[in-house]
PDB file of C-alpha atoms in Angstrom:
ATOM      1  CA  UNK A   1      17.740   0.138  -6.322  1.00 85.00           C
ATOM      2  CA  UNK A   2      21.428   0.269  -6.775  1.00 90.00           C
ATOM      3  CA  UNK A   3      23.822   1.003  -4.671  1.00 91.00           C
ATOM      4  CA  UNK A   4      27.822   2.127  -5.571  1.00 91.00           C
ATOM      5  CA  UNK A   5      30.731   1.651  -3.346  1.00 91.00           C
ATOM      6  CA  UNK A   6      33.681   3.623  -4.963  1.00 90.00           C
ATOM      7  CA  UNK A   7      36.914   2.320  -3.601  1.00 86.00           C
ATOM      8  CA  UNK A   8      41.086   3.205  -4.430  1.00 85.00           C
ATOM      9  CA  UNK A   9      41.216   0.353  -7.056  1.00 87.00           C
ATOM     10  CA  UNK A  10      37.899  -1.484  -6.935  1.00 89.00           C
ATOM     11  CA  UNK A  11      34.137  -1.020  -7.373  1.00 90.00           C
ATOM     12  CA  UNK A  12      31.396  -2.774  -5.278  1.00 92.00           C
ATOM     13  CA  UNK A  13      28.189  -2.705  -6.889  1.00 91.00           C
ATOM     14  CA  UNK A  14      24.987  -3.936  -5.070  1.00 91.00           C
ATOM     15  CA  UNK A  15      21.414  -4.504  -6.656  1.00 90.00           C
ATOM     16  CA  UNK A  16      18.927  -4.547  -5.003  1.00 90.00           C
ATOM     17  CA  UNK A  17      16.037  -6.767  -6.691  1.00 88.00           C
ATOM     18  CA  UNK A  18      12.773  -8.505  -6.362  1.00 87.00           C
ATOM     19  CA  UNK A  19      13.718 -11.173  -8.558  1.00 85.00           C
ATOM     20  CA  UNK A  20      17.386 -12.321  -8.239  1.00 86.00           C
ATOM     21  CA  UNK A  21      16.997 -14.750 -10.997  1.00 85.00           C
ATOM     22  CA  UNK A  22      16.183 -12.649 -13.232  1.00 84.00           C
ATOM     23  CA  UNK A  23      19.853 -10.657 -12.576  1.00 84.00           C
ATOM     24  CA  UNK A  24      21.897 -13.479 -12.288  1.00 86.00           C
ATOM     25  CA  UNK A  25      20.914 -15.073 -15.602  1.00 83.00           C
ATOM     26  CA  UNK A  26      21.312 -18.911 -16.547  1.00 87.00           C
ATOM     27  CA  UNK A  27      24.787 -19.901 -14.797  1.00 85.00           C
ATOM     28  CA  UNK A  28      25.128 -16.410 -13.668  1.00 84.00           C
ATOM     29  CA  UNK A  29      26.156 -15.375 -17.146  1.00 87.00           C
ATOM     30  CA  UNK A  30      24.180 -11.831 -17.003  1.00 88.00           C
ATOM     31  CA  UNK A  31      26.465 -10.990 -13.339  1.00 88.00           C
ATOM     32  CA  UNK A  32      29.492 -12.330 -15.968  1.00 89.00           C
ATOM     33  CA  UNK A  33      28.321  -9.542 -18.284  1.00 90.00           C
ATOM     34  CA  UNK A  34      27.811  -6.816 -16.172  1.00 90.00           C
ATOM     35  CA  UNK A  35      31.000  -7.400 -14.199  1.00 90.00           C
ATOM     36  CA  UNK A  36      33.123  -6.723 -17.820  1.00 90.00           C
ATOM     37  CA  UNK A  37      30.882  -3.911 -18.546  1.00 90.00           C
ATOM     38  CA  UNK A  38      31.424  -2.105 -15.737  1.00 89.00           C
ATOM     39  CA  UNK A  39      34.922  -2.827 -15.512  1.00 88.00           C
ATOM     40  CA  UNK A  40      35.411  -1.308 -19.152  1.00 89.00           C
ATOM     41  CA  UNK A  41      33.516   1.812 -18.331  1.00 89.00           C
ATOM     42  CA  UNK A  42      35.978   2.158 -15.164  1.00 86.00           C
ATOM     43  CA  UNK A  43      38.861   1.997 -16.699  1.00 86.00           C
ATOM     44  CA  UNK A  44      40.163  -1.056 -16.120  1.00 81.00           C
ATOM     45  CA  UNK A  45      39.258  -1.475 -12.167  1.00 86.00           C
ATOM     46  CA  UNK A  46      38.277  -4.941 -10.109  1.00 89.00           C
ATOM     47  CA  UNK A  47      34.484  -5.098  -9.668  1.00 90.00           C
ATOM     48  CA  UNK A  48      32.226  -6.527  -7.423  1.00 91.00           C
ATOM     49  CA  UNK A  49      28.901  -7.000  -8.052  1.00 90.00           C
ATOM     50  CA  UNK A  50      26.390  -8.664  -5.304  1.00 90.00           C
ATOM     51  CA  UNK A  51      22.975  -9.565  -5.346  1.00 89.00           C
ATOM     52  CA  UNK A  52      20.051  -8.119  -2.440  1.00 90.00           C
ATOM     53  CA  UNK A  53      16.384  -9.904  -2.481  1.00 89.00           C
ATOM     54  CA  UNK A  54      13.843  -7.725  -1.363  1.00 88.00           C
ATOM     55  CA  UNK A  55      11.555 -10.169   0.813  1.00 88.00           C
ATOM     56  CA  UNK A  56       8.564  -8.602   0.131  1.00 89.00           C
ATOM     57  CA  UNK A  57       7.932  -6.475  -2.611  1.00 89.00           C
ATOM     58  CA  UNK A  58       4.613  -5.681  -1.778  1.00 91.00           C
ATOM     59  CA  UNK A  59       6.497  -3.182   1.327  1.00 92.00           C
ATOM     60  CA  UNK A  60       8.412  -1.406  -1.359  1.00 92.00           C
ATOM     61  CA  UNK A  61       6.579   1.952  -2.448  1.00 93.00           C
ATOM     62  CA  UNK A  62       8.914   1.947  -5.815  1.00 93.00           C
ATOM     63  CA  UNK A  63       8.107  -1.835  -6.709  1.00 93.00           C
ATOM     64  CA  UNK A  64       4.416  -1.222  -5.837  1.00 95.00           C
ATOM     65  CA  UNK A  65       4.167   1.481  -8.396  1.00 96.00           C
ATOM     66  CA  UNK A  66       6.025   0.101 -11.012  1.00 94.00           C
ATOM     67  CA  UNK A  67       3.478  -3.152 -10.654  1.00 95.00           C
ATOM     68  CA  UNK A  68       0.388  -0.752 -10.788  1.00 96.00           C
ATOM     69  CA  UNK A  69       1.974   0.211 -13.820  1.00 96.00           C
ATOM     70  CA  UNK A  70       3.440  -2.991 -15.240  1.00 96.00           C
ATOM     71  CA  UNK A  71      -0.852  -3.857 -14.998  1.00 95.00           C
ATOM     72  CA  UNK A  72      -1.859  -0.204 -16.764  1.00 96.00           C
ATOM     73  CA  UNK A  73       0.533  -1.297 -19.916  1.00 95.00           C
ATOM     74  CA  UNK A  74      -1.237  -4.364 -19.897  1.00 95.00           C
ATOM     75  CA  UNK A  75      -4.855  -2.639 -20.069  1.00 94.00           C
ATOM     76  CA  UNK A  76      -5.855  -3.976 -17.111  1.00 94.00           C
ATOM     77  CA  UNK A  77      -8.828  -1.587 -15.871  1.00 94.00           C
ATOM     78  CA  UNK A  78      -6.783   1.203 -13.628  1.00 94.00           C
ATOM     79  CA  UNK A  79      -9.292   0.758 -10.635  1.00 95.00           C
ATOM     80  CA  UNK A  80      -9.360  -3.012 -10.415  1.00 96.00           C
ATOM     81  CA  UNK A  81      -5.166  -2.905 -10.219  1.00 95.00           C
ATOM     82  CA  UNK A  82      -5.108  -0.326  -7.755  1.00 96.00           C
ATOM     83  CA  UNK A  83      -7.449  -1.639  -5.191  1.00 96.00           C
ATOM     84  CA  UNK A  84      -5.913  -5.776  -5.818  1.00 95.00           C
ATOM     85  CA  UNK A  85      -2.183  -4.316  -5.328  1.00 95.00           C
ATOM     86  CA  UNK A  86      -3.769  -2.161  -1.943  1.00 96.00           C
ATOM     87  CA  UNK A  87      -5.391  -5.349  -0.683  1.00 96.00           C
ATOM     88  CA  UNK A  88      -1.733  -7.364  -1.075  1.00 94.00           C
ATOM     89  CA  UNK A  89      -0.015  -4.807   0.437  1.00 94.00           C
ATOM     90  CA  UNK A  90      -2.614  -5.115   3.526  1.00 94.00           C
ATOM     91  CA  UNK A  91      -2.108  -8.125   3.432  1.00 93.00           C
ATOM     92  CA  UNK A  92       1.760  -8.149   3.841  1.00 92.00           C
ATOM     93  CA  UNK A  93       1.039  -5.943   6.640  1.00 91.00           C
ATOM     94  CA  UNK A  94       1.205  -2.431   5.899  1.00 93.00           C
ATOM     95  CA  UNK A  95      -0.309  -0.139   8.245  1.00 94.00           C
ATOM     96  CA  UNK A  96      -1.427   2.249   5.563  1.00 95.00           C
ATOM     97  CA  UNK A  97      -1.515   2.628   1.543  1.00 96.00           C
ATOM     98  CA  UNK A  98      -2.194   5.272  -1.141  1.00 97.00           C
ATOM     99  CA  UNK A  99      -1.822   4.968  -4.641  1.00 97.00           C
ATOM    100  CA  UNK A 100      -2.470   8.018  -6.860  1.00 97.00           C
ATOM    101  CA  UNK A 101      -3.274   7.411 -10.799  1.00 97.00           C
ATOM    102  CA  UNK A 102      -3.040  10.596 -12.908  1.00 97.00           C
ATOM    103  CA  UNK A 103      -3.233  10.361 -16.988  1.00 96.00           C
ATOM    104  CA  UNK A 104      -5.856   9.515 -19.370  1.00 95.00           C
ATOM    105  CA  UNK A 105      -7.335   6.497 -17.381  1.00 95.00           C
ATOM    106  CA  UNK A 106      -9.281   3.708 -19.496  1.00 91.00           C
ATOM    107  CA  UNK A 107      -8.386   5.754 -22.714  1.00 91.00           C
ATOM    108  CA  UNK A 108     -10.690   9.246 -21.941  1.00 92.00           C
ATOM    109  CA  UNK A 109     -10.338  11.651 -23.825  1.00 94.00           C
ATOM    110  CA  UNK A 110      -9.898  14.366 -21.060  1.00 95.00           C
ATOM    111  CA  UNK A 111      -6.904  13.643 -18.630  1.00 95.00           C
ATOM    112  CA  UNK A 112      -7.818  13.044 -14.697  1.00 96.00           C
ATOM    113  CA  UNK A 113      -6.413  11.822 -11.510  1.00 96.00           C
ATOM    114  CA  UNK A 114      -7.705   9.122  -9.129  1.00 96.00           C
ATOM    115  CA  UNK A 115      -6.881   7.996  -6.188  1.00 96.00           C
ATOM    116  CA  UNK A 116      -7.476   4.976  -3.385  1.00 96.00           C
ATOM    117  CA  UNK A 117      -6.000   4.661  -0.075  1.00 94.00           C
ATOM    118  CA  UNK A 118      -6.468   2.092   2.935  1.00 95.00           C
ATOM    119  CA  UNK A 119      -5.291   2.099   6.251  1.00 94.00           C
ATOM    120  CA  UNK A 120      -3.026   5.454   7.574  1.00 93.00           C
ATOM    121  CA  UNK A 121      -0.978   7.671   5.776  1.00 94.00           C
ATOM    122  CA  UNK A 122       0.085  10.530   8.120  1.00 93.00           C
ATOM    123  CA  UNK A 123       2.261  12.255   5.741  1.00 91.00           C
ATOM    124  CA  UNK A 124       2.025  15.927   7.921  1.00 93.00           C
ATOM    125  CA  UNK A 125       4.340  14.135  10.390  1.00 89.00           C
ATOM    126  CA  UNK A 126       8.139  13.361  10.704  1.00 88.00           C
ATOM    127  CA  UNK A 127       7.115  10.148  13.121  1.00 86.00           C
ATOM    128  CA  UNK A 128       5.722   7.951  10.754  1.00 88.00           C
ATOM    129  CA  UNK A 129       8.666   7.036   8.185  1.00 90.00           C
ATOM    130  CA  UNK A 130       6.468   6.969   4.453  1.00 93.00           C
ATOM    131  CA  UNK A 131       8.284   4.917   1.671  1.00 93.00           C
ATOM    132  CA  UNK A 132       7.455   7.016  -1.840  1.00 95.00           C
ATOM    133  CA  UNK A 133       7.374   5.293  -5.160  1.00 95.00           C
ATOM    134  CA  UNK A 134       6.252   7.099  -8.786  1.00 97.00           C
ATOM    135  CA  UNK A 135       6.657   5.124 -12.013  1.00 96.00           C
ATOM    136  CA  UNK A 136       4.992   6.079 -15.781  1.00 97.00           C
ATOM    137  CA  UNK A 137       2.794   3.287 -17.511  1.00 96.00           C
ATOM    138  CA  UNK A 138       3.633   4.154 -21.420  1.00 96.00           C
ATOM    139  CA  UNK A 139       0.307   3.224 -22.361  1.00 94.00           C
ATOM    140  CA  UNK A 140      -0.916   3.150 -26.365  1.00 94.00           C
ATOM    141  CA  UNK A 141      -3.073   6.337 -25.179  1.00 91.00           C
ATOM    142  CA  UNK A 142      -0.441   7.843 -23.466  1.00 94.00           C
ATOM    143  CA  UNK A 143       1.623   8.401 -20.383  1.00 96.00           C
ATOM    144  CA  UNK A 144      -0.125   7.490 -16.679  1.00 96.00           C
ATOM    145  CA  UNK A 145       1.809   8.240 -13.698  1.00 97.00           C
ATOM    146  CA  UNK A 146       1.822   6.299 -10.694  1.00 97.00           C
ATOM    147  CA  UNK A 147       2.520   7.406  -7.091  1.00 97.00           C
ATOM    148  CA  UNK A 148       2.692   5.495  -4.303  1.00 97.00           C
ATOM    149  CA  UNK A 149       2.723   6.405  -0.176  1.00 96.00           C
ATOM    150  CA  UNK A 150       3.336   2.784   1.919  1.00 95.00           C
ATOM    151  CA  UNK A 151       3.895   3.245   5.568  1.00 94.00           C
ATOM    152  CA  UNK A 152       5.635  -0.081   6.276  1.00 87.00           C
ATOM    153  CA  UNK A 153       5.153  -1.898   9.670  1.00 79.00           C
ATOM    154  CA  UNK A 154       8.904  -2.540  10.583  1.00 58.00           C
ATOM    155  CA  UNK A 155       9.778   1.175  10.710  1.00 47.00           C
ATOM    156  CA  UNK A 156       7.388   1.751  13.335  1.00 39.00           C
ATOM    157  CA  UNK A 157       9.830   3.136  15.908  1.00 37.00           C
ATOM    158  CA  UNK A 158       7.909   5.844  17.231  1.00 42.00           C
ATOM    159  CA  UNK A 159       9.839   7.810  20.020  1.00 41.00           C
ATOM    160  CA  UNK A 160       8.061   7.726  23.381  1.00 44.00           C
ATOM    161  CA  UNK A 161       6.420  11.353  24.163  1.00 43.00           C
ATOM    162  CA  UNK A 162       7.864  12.111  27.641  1.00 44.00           C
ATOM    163  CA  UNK A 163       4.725  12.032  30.812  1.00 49.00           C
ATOM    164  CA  UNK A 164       3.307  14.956  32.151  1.00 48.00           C
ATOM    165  CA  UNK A 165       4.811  15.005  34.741  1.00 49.00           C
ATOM    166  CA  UNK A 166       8.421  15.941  33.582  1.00 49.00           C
ATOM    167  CA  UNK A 167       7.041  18.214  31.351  1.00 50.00           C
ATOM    168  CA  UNK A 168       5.854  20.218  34.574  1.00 50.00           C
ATOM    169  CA  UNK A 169       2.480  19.238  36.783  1.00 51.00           C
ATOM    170  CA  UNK A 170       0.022  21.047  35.349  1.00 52.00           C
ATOM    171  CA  UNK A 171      -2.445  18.669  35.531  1.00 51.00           C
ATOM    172  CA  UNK A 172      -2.718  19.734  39.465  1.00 52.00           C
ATOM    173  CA  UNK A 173      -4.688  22.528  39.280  1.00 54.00           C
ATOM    174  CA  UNK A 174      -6.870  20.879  42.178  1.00 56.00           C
ATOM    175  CA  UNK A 175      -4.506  20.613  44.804  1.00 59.00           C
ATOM    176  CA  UNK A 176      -2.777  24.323  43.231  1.00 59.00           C
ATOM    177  CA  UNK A 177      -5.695  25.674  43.827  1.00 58.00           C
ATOM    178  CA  UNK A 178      -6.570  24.136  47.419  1.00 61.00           C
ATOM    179  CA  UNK A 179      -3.118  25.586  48.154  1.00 59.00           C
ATOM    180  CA  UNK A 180      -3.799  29.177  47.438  1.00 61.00           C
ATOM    181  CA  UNK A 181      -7.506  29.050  48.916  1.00 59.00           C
ATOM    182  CA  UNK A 182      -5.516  27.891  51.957  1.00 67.00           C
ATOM    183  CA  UNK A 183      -2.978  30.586  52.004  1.00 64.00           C
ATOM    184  CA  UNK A 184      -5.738  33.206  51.569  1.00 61.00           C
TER     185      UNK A 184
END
């Protein structure tokens, strides 16, 4: 992910990435490179560039697919990377995982989807916050997409639903009712 802070005279640019190393380069001579890049494509103005780990990739819907892909390209069989990149994610402690494959899997002639999931996915709610990830494996057969639904443990903020009891007593039918037998 990148994100793009547009100021008067200056640009901030910050990447968010997985592997930082990778980005920086040897001495930090890719950051070098992308600093004068962008700063010819603005025009001329001061930029920033900073750096973002993600901690753990496995809680990132978009890195998760592009992995499941990453594997596809590599003709790893497409059931055997789905369920081993499900069963890290568990691990890392996701509460719930579904990863949707949709091309010509293993090569078939006939195009199909499949699909694996683990844990909860309630995506007919607003509560639970779902992170979404799709990426395309350019295989030698052709194009597999990859989709990706992670609910992620640390956005578990559910609101509280309020009691019963400020919502109105209705669960007192009982004593409503011994009050109206009385008045009777």
């Amino acid at each position: 992910r990148v994100g793009i802070e547009r100021a008067w005279n200056s640009i901030r640019v910050t990447i968010f990435t997985a592997r930082p190393g990778v980005v920086i380069g040897r001495k930090g001579s890719e950051i070098e490179r992308m600093t004068e890049d962008i700063g010819r494509m603005s025009g001329g103005k001061s930029v920033k560039i900073d750096i973002q780990e993600i901690k753990t990739p496995e809680l990132d819907a978009q890195l998760v697919a592009e992995n499941v892909a990453l594997q596809l390209e590599r003709r790893i069989s497409f059931r055997r990377a789905m369920k081993k990149t499900i069963q890290s994610s568990m691990d890392f402690g996701a509460i719930g995982i579904k990863i949707r494959c949709a091309g010509r899997l293993g090569g078939a002639e006939i195009s199909r989807a499949e699909s694996f999931r683990e844990g909860k996915i309630p995506l007919h709610t607003l509560r639970a916050p779902i992170d979404y990830g799709f990426y395309e494996a350019r295989t030698v057969y052709g194009i597999i997409g990859v989709k990706v639904w992670l609910w992620k443990p640390a956005e578990v903020a559910q609101p509280q639903r309020p009691e019963r009891q400020e919502r109105g007593e209705r669960h007192d039918r009982g004593e409503r009712a011994e009050r109206q037998s009385q008045a009777v």
